[in-house]
Amino acid sequence: MNYLERILIFLFVGLSCITLNAKKSDPKTILVVSGWQDVNIGDIAHTPGLLHILETYLPDANIIVWEKNVGKEVEEFLYKNFPRIRIVHGTVDKNAQVDAQEVLKAFQTADLMIHSSGPYVVGQYHLEAWVKYTNGKPFGIFGTTIPKVDNRLKNLLEQADFIYTRETASIDVLKQAGITGTHIRFVPDATFFFNLHDKKKGNAFLKANGLEKGKFICAVPRLRRTPYYRIKNRHLWSEAKICEVEAYNNKYKEEDHSKLREAIISWVRETKNKVLVCPEMTYQVDFMDELLIDSLPADVKPYVVKRGYWLPDEAASVYAASFAVLSFECHSPIIAAANGIPFFYLRQPDDTIKGQMYYDLGYSDWIFEIEETTGTQIANRLTEIEIHYPDAKRKVITNQQEISDIYKKACMSIRNLLYQ
């Protein structure tokens, strides 16, 4: 081998290494399916929560968001806070058929697909379409509850490269269905990483209503069965089904909310501080007075403020200024935790297995199974937090760091899939 041949071989090997390194460092593209509905600030917060996780731990990735069902206001909200993303639209039918060209193009462009946090695999058809059209590209589920597994879902999940459930109860469901593996793990709801605020609106509301930082609690009501017929698609509900849901909610609404009212009364009388009654879902605005305000004693009512429906960034700004958030809904406590604020989750038995997440994260003292709880117990625990408030704040901050570490490890596994 002469000198020139050696030089050429050296250059070839060197260029090959450079090319391999370049390929490994080339930015990858992730397609996220999310945006289940926009009548719930928790469902809205899933998307920015996951986007913040990805921009933190996979900062070089390009992100395409396939929104399932949100309006213009939420889409503008996402673009405002995540200007690098691209949003695509398009339906998918029960046979996983997609006609929208921008979605089909996203399938070609993306290297991996992620199903965002949700109450079940809401985007099952979307994932099935990914499998159908991309011929083996990796996909997975991030921080999602899986309450049951039928044969069709099992077939899909058996092809998933990762299944991150937002509570350990879902892992038990998967085991019972015969789905196991090291690619399955507990990864909390992406809303724990929701970091957006609208301080301008939030501060204006606080000032207008005399709500001082750290001197008010937030109270969020909830009917046991969400009356979606009051929100949209009433024509899809039979009168018999509507009557059934109404009767069920009427049976429990006073029993449930009287316990939160007792905590409100105790808080006001002990501290002379205010209470903000606020919604997580749109329909709750119409029930606030009946559930939490009308029955309050005359000496307590002047301390109560109401808020209409809002986007999660304004809610986060207000929660961040509160003393604590007491909620029958699941995601207002998560948004509070993301801001270092203590919370109580008042869990109704109808609110799915997602509540197990709070036990998994060490919040057993702050979750109240409402049928096994008295109002006095809630009030007393709130007093305990008031006495030991620095400890309560430290608990939230420590848990948030642990959650952040879980997200980091989850994203490391996703990175390995992207660059395998």
Short mmCIF file of C-alpha atoms in Angstrom, two decimals:
data_model
loop_
_atom_site.label_atom_id
_atom_site.label_comp_id
_atom_site.label_asym_id
_atom_site.label_seq_id
_atom_site.Cartn_x
_atom_site.Cartn_y
_atom_site.Cartn_z
CA MET A 1 0.00 0.00 0.00
CA ASN A 2 1.57 3.26 -1.12
CA TYR A 3 1.47 6.58 0.68
CA LEU A 4 -1.38 7.98 -1.43
CA GLU A 5 -3.57 4.91 -0.78
CA ARG A 6 -3.00 5.28 2.96
CA ILE A 7 -4.00 8.93 2.81
CA LEU A 8 -7.19 8.08 0.88
CA ILE A 9 -8.14 5.33 3.35
CA PHE A 10 -7.50 7.69 6.25
CA LEU A 11 -9.67 10.36 4.67
CA PHE A 12 -12.45 7.84 3.90
CA VAL A 13 -12.51 6.52 7.47
CA GLY A 14 -12.41 10.04 8.87
CA LEU A 15 -15.23 11.24 6.65
CA SER A 16 -17.29 8.15 7.53
CA CYS A 17 -16.95 8.91 11.23
CA ILE A 18 -17.91 12.54 10.64
CA THR A 19 -20.99 11.40 8.67
CA LEU A 20 -22.04 8.96 11.39
CA ASN A 21 -21.68 11.62 14.05
CA ALA A 22 -23.58 14.09 11.90
CA LYS A 23 -26.40 11.60 11.44
CA LYS A 24 -26.57 11.00 15.16
CA SER A 25 -26.72 14.72 15.86
CA ASP A 26 -29.27 15.47 13.13
CA PRO A 27 -32.42 16.80 14.79
CA LYS A 28 -35.21 14.26 14.97
CA THR A 29 -38.91 14.94 14.70
CA ILE A 30 -41.55 13.82 17.20
CA LEU A 31 -45.26 13.75 16.43
CA VAL A 32 -47.41 14.32 19.52
CA VAL A 33 -51.10 13.49 19.55
CA SER A 34 -52.89 15.49 22.23
CA GLY A 35 -55.61 18.08 22.81
CA TRP A 36 -58.53 15.90 23.85
CA GLN A 37 -60.87 18.81 24.63
CA ASP A 38 -60.78 22.49 25.55
CA VAL A 39 -63.60 22.61 28.12
CA ASN A 40 -61.23 21.47 30.87
CA ILE A 41 -58.05 23.31 31.87
CA GLY A 42 -56.52 19.97 32.82
CA ASP A 43 -56.96 18.57 29.33
CA ILE A 44 -55.58 21.78 27.86
CA ALA A 45 -52.56 21.64 30.20
CA HIS A 46 -51.56 18.13 29.10
CA THR A 47 -50.17 19.44 25.82
CA PRO A 48 -47.98 22.31 27.10
CA GLY A 49 -46.88 20.10 29.99
CA LEU A 50 -45.57 17.46 27.60
CA LEU A 51 -44.09 20.07 25.27
CA HIS A 52 -42.16 21.54 28.21
CA ILE A 53 -40.87 18.08 29.12
CA LEU A 54 -39.70 17.50 25.56
CA GLU A 55 -38.10 20.93 25.16
CA THR A 56 -36.29 20.40 28.48
CA TYR A 57 -34.97 16.87 28.00
CA LEU A 58 -35.04 16.51 24.20
CA PRO A 59 -34.26 20.11 23.24
CA ASP A 60 -32.97 19.31 19.75
CA ALA A 61 -36.14 17.54 18.63
CA ASN A 62 -38.59 19.16 16.26
CA ILE A 63 -42.17 18.80 17.47
CA ILE A 64 -45.34 18.41 15.44
CA VAL A 65 -48.61 18.45 17.41
CA TRP A 66 -51.61 16.59 16.03
CA GLU A 67 -54.47 18.20 17.92
CA LYS A 68 -57.49 15.98 18.34
CA ASN A 69 -60.15 18.43 19.42
CA VAL A 70 -59.35 21.99 20.47
CA GLY A 71 -60.51 25.42 19.42
CA LYS A 72 -58.75 28.43 17.96
CA GLU A 73 -58.10 30.07 21.36
CA VAL A 74 -56.17 27.05 22.64
CA GLU A 75 -54.25 26.71 19.38
CA GLU A 76 -53.19 30.36 19.60
CA PHE A 77 -52.23 29.75 23.24
CA LEU A 78 -49.92 26.90 22.17
CA TYR A 79 -48.28 28.84 19.34
CA LYS A 80 -47.73 31.83 21.61
CA ASN A 81 -45.87 29.76 24.18
CA PHE A 82 -44.22 27.22 21.87
CA PRO A 83 -43.44 29.08 18.64
CA ARG A 84 -41.19 26.28 17.32
CA ILE A 85 -43.94 23.67 17.12
CA ARG A 86 -46.11 22.93 14.11
CA ILE A 87 -49.76 21.99 14.57
CA VAL A 88 -51.54 19.72 12.11
CA HIS A 89 -55.22 18.90 11.80
CA GLY A 90 -57.04 15.92 10.44
CA THR A 91 -59.50 13.28 11.50
CA VAL A 92 -58.96 9.56 11.66
CA ASP A 93 -61.80 7.06 11.37
CA LYS A 94 -62.34 3.82 13.29
CA ASN A 95 -60.42 1.95 10.60
CA ALA A 96 -57.38 4.17 11.17
CA GLN A 97 -57.91 5.84 7.81
CA VAL A 98 -56.41 9.33 7.41
CA ASP A 99 -57.15 11.61 4.47
CA ALA A 100 -55.63 14.92 5.59
CA GLN A 101 -52.46 15.52 3.60
CA GLU A 102 -50.77 17.52 6.36
CA VAL A 103 -51.14 14.56 8.71
CA LEU A 104 -49.86 12.08 6.12
CA LYS A 105 -46.90 14.38 5.51
CA ALA A 106 -46.28 14.54 9.27
CA PHE A 107 -46.21 10.73 9.30
CA GLN A 108 -43.45 10.84 6.68
CA THR A 109 -41.49 13.54 8.49
CA ALA A 110 -41.72 12.30 12.07
CA ASP A 111 -39.34 9.71 13.48
CA LEU A 112 -41.46 8.80 16.52
CA MET A 113 -44.98 9.36 17.83
CA ILE A 114 -46.07 10.07 21.41
CA HIS A 115 -49.59 9.86 22.84
CA SER A 116 -49.91 12.60 25.46
CA SER A 117 -51.41 12.25 28.95
CA GLY A 118 -55.09 11.44 29.14
CA PRO A 119 -57.83 9.51 30.97
CA TYR A 120 -57.39 6.54 28.62
CA VAL A 121 -55.80 5.98 25.22
CA VAL A 122 -57.97 8.72 23.73
CA GLY A 123 -55.88 8.80 20.57
CA GLN A 124 -56.01 5.05 19.95
CA TYR A 125 -57.12 5.47 16.34
CA HIS A 126 -54.37 8.05 15.83
CA LEU A 127 -51.73 5.60 17.02
CA GLU A 128 -53.21 2.84 14.89
CA ALA A 129 -52.98 5.15 11.88
CA TRP A 130 -49.30 5.76 12.70
CA VAL A 131 -48.67 2.03 12.75
CA LYS A 132 -50.63 1.56 9.53
CA TYR A 133 -48.91 4.30 7.53
CA THR A 134 -45.33 4.34 8.87
CA ASN A 135 -44.32 0.69 8.67
CA GLY A 136 -42.60 0.18 11.99
CA LYS A 137 -41.59 3.62 13.21
CA PRO A 138 -41.48 3.71 17.04
CA PHE A 139 -44.32 5.04 19.17
CA GLY A 140 -45.42 5.12 22.77
CA ILE A 141 -47.72 6.49 25.44
CA PHE A 142 -46.71 9.17 27.96
CA GLY A 143 -48.41 9.55 31.35
CA THR A 144 -51.75 8.03 30.42
CA THR A 145 -54.31 6.09 32.43
CA ILE A 146 -55.23 2.68 31.02
CA PRO A 147 -58.36 1.60 32.91
CA LYS A 148 -59.10 -1.45 30.75
CA VAL A 149 -57.67 -3.33 27.78
CA ASP A 150 -59.81 -4.92 25.07
CA ASN A 151 -58.41 -7.06 22.27
CA ARG A 152 -57.97 -4.19 19.85
CA LEU A 153 -56.12 -2.02 22.36
CA LYS A 154 -54.00 -4.99 23.42
CA ASN A 155 -52.91 -5.50 19.82
CA LEU A 156 -51.84 -1.86 19.66
CA LEU A 157 -50.08 -1.79 23.02
CA GLU A 158 -48.13 -4.95 22.23
CA GLN A 159 -46.51 -3.00 19.40
CA ALA A 160 -45.65 0.05 21.53
CA ASP A 161 -42.01 0.82 22.21
CA PHE A 162 -42.82 2.44 25.54
CA ILE A 163 -45.89 2.60 27.77
CA TYR A 164 -45.64 5.24 30.49
CA THR A 165 -48.72 5.14 32.71
CA ARG A 166 -49.58 7.98 35.05
CA GLU A 167 -50.33 5.70 37.97
CA THR A 168 -49.26 2.21 39.03
CA ALA A 169 -52.86 0.97 38.92
CA SER A 170 -52.65 1.05 35.11
CA ILE A 171 -49.56 -1.15 35.20
CA ASP A 172 -51.61 -3.71 37.12
CA VAL A 173 -54.29 -3.52 34.42
CA LEU A 174 -51.65 -4.16 31.76
CA LYS A 175 -50.28 -7.14 33.69
CA GLN A 176 -53.74 -8.65 33.93
CA ALA A 177 -54.00 -8.29 30.15
CA GLY A 178 -50.68 -10.08 29.69
CA ILE A 179 -48.72 -6.96 28.72
CA THR A 180 -45.44 -6.70 30.61
CA GLY A 181 -41.88 -5.55 30.04
CA THR A 182 -39.18 -3.09 31.02
CA HIS A 183 -40.63 -0.57 28.55
CA ILE A 184 -43.59 -0.14 30.91
CA ARG A 185 -43.15 2.27 33.80
CA PHE A 186 -44.84 4.83 36.01
CA VAL A 187 -44.48 8.37 34.62
CA PRO A 188 -46.82 10.97 36.16
CA ASP A 189 -49.27 13.11 34.21
CA ALA A 190 -47.39 15.62 32.02
CA THR A 191 -49.33 18.45 33.68
CA PHE A 192 -46.87 18.29 36.59
CA PHE A 193 -44.44 20.05 34.22
CA PHE A 194 -46.89 22.77 33.19
CA ASN A 195 -44.89 25.99 33.61
CA LEU A 196 -46.95 28.67 31.85
CA HIS A 197 -48.45 31.76 33.48
CA ASP A 198 -50.52 34.75 32.51
CA LYS A 199 -49.37 37.06 35.28
CA LYS A 200 -51.01 40.11 33.75
CA LYS A 201 -54.50 38.60 33.88
CA GLY A 202 -53.83 36.74 37.10
CA ASN A 203 -52.51 39.75 38.99
CA ALA A 204 -55.33 41.94 37.70
CA PHE A 205 -57.89 39.45 38.99
CA LEU A 206 -56.15 39.15 42.36
CA LYS A 207 -56.00 42.93 42.78
CA ALA A 208 -59.60 43.49 41.69
CA ASN A 209 -60.86 40.98 44.25
CA GLY A 210 -58.58 41.75 47.18
CA LEU A 211 -56.86 38.37 47.08
CA GLU A 212 -53.49 38.70 48.82
CA LYS A 213 -50.60 36.38 48.11
CA GLY A 214 -50.62 33.39 50.44
CA LYS A 215 -53.82 34.53 52.16
CA PHE A 216 -56.56 32.74 50.24
CA ILE A 217 -57.47 29.19 49.35
CA CYS A 218 -58.97 27.97 46.07
CA ALA A 219 -61.96 25.61 46.04
CA VAL A 220 -62.91 23.62 42.93
CA PRO A 221 -66.30 21.81 42.77
CA ARG A 222 -67.20 18.76 40.68
CA LEU A 223 -70.28 16.68 39.99
CA ARG A 224 -69.64 12.96 40.16
CA ARG A 225 -70.51 12.36 36.52
CA THR A 226 -69.53 15.11 34.11
CA PRO A 227 -72.71 16.40 32.41
CA TYR A 228 -71.27 16.65 28.92
CA TYR A 229 -74.77 17.14 27.53
CA ARG A 230 -74.62 20.61 29.10
CA ILE A 231 -71.42 21.36 27.19
CA LYS A 232 -71.75 19.91 23.69
CA ASN A 233 -73.45 17.29 21.54
CA ARG A 234 -76.63 17.14 23.60
CA HIS A 235 -78.31 15.47 20.61
CA LEU A 236 -76.14 12.40 21.22
CA TRP A 237 -77.68 11.91 24.65
CA SER A 238 -81.04 10.23 25.15
CA GLU A 239 -83.41 11.84 27.63
CA ALA A 240 -83.27 8.65 29.67
CA LYS A 241 -79.47 8.86 29.95
CA ILE A 242 -79.60 12.54 30.86
CA CYS A 243 -82.14 11.79 33.60
CA GLU A 244 -79.95 8.98 34.90
CA VAL A 245 -76.88 11.22 35.18
CA GLU A 246 -78.88 14.08 36.70
CA ALA A 247 -80.39 11.79 39.33
CA TYR A 248 -77.01 10.30 40.21
CA ASN A 249 -75.36 13.71 40.57
CA ASN A 250 -78.28 15.06 42.60
CA LYS A 251 -77.96 12.12 44.97
CA TYR A 252 -74.37 12.95 45.96
CA LYS A 253 -73.69 16.62 45.21
CA GLU A 254 -74.79 17.97 48.59
CA GLU A 255 -73.17 15.18 50.59
CA ASP A 256 -69.85 15.70 48.78
CA HIS A 257 -69.70 19.48 48.76
CA SER A 258 -70.91 19.98 52.32
CA LYS A 259 -67.54 18.56 53.38
CA LEU A 260 -65.60 21.12 51.37
CA ARG A 261 -67.88 23.87 52.67
CA GLU A 262 -67.01 22.85 56.22
CA ALA A 263 -63.33 23.38 55.44
CA ILE A 264 -64.15 26.75 53.84
CA ILE A 265 -66.09 27.86 56.93
CA SER A 266 -63.28 26.78 59.23
CA TRP A 267 -60.67 28.58 57.13
CA VAL A 268 -62.57 31.86 57.04
CA ARG A 269 -63.46 31.88 60.72
CA GLU A 270 -59.97 30.93 61.88
CA THR A 271 -57.94 33.12 59.54
CA LYS A 272 -60.33 35.86 58.34
CA ASN A 273 -58.83 35.20 54.90
CA LYS A 274 -60.63 34.77 51.60
CA VAL A 275 -61.73 31.82 49.47
CA LEU A 276 -61.75 31.71 45.67
CA VAL A 277 -64.32 29.33 44.18
CA CYS A 278 -63.12 28.54 40.67
CA PRO A 279 -63.70 26.00 37.89
CA GLU A 280 -61.61 23.36 36.21
CA MET A 281 -64.35 22.63 33.67
CA THR A 282 -66.71 25.03 31.94
CA TYR A 283 -69.94 23.53 33.32
CA GLN A 284 -68.85 24.14 36.92
CA VAL A 285 -69.37 27.88 36.57
CA ASP A 286 -73.13 27.25 36.55
CA PHE A 287 -73.01 25.14 39.73
CA MET A 288 -70.58 27.08 41.95
CA ASP A 289 -73.20 28.96 43.91
CA GLU A 290 -75.41 25.96 44.51
CA LEU A 291 -72.58 23.62 45.50
CA LEU A 292 -70.26 25.83 47.54
CA ILE A 293 -71.62 29.32 48.20
CA ASP A 294 -75.39 29.55 48.73
CA SER A 295 -75.42 27.44 51.90
CA LEU A 296 -72.51 29.24 53.60
CA PRO A 297 -73.25 31.15 56.83
CA ALA A 298 -73.77 34.90 56.56
CA ASP A 299 -70.49 35.68 58.31
CA VAL A 300 -68.52 33.60 55.76
CA LYS A 301 -70.08 34.63 52.44
CA PRO A 302 -68.41 38.09 52.28
CA TYR A 303 -65.03 36.36 52.16
CA VAL A 304 -65.88 34.33 49.05
CA VAL A 305 -64.89 35.31 45.51
CA LYS A 306 -65.94 33.59 42.27
CA ARG A 307 -64.09 33.13 38.98
CA GLY A 308 -65.43 32.18 35.57
CA TYR A 309 -63.77 29.73 33.20
CA TRP A 310 -60.17 30.48 32.32
CA LEU A 311 -57.15 29.10 30.52
CA PRO A 312 -54.60 27.12 32.55
CA ASP A 313 -51.91 29.81 32.41
CA GLU A 314 -54.11 32.30 34.26
CA ALA A 315 -55.26 29.58 36.65
CA ALA A 316 -51.60 28.73 37.34
CA SER A 317 -50.82 32.38 38.12
CA VAL A 318 -53.66 32.52 40.63
CA TYR A 319 -52.93 29.12 42.18
CA ALA A 320 -49.28 30.18 42.56
CA ALA A 321 -50.43 33.10 44.71
CA SER A 322 -52.76 31.01 46.88
CA PHE A 323 -52.17 29.33 50.22
CA ALA A 324 -53.56 26.00 49.00
CA VAL A 325 -55.89 24.49 46.41
CA LEU A 326 -58.74 22.20 47.53
CA SER A 327 -60.27 20.43 44.58
CA PHE A 328 -62.68 17.68 43.62
CA GLU A 329 -61.07 17.81 40.18
CA CYS A 330 -57.77 16.04 39.54
CA HIS A 331 -55.72 18.59 37.60
CA SER A 332 -56.04 21.78 39.61
CA PRO A 333 -54.00 20.12 42.39
CA ILE A 334 -51.39 19.15 39.79
CA ILE A 335 -51.16 22.73 38.50
CA ALA A 336 -50.83 23.88 42.12
CA ALA A 337 -48.02 21.37 42.71
CA ALA A 338 -46.24 22.57 39.57
CA ASN A 339 -46.14 25.97 41.27
CA GLY A 340 -44.97 24.68 44.65
CA ILE A 341 -48.36 25.12 46.31
CA PRO A 342 -49.90 22.57 48.72
CA PHE A 343 -53.19 21.01 47.68
CA PHE A 344 -55.93 18.59 48.68
CA TYR A 345 -57.49 16.22 46.17
CA LEU A 346 -61.02 15.32 47.25
CA ARG A 347 -61.48 12.11 45.34
CA GLN A 348 -64.91 10.93 44.29
CA PRO A 349 -65.25 7.20 43.56
CA ASP A 350 -66.38 7.88 39.98
CA ASP A 351 -63.21 9.76 39.04
CA THR A 352 -61.30 6.75 37.59
CA ILE A 353 -58.11 5.09 38.78
CA LYS A 354 -56.04 8.18 37.99
CA GLY A 355 -56.25 9.22 41.65
CA GLN A 356 -53.81 6.42 42.47
CA MET A 357 -51.15 8.76 41.08
CA TYR A 358 -51.27 10.85 44.26
CA TYR A 359 -50.60 7.82 46.44
CA ASP A 360 -47.77 6.78 44.12
CA LEU A 361 -46.18 10.21 44.60
CA GLY A 362 -46.38 10.15 48.40
CA TYR A 363 -49.36 12.47 48.80
CA SER A 364 -51.54 10.09 50.82
CA ASP A 365 -52.01 12.74 53.55
CA TRP A 366 -53.46 15.16 51.01
CA ILE A 367 -55.86 12.89 49.18
CA PHE A 368 -59.28 12.41 50.73
CA GLU A 369 -61.54 9.59 49.57
CA ILE A 370 -64.67 11.66 49.88
CA GLU A 371 -67.02 8.86 50.96
CA GLU A 372 -64.61 7.94 53.76
CA THR A 373 -63.92 11.52 54.84
CA THR A 374 -65.64 14.10 57.04
CA GLY A 375 -65.55 17.83 56.55
CA THR A 376 -63.87 18.12 59.94
CA GLN A 377 -60.98 15.96 58.76
CA ILE A 378 -60.42 18.19 55.74
CA ALA A 379 -60.62 21.33 57.89
CA ASN A 380 -58.22 19.91 60.49
CA ARG A 381 -55.68 18.91 57.86
CA LEU A 382 -55.84 22.41 56.41
CA THR A 383 -55.12 23.81 59.87
CA GLU A 384 -52.15 21.45 60.21
CA ILE A 385 -50.73 22.72 56.93
CA GLU A 386 -51.20 26.30 58.14
CA ILE A 387 -49.20 25.51 61.27
CA HIS A 388 -46.46 23.67 59.37
CA TYR A 389 -46.61 25.56 56.09
CA PRO A 390 -42.85 25.62 55.32
CA ASP A 391 -42.79 21.82 55.67
CA ALA A 392 -45.76 21.49 53.32
CA LYS A 393 -44.08 23.70 50.73
CA ARG A 394 -40.85 21.69 50.98
CA LYS A 395 -42.80 18.49 50.46
CA VAL A 396 -44.22 19.78 47.18
CA ILE A 397 -40.88 21.09 45.94
CA THR A 398 -39.10 17.82 46.78
CA ASN A 399 -41.77 15.78 45.01
CA GLN A 400 -41.58 18.02 41.96
CA GLN A 401 -37.85 17.36 41.72
CA GLU A 402 -38.49 13.62 41.90
CA ILE A 403 -41.10 13.92 39.15
CA SER A 404 -38.63 15.90 37.05
CA ASP A 405 -36.11 13.07 37.45
CA ILE A 406 -38.73 10.55 36.30
CA TYR A 407 -39.42 12.65 33.20
CA LYS A 408 -35.69 12.90 32.49
CA LYS A 409 -35.21 9.13 32.61
CA ALA A 410 -38.29 8.60 30.46
CA CYS A 411 -36.93 10.99 27.84
CA MET A 412 -33.55 9.27 27.88
CA SER A 413 -35.31 6.09 26.79
CA ILE A 414 -37.13 8.01 24.06
CA ARG A 415 -33.82 9.51 22.92
CA ASN A 416 -32.37 6.02 22.61
CA LEU A 417 -35.29 5.05 20.37
CA LEU A 418 -34.75 8.11 18.20
CA TYR A 419 -31.06 7.43 17.68
CA GLN A 420 -30.96 3.63 17.71
#
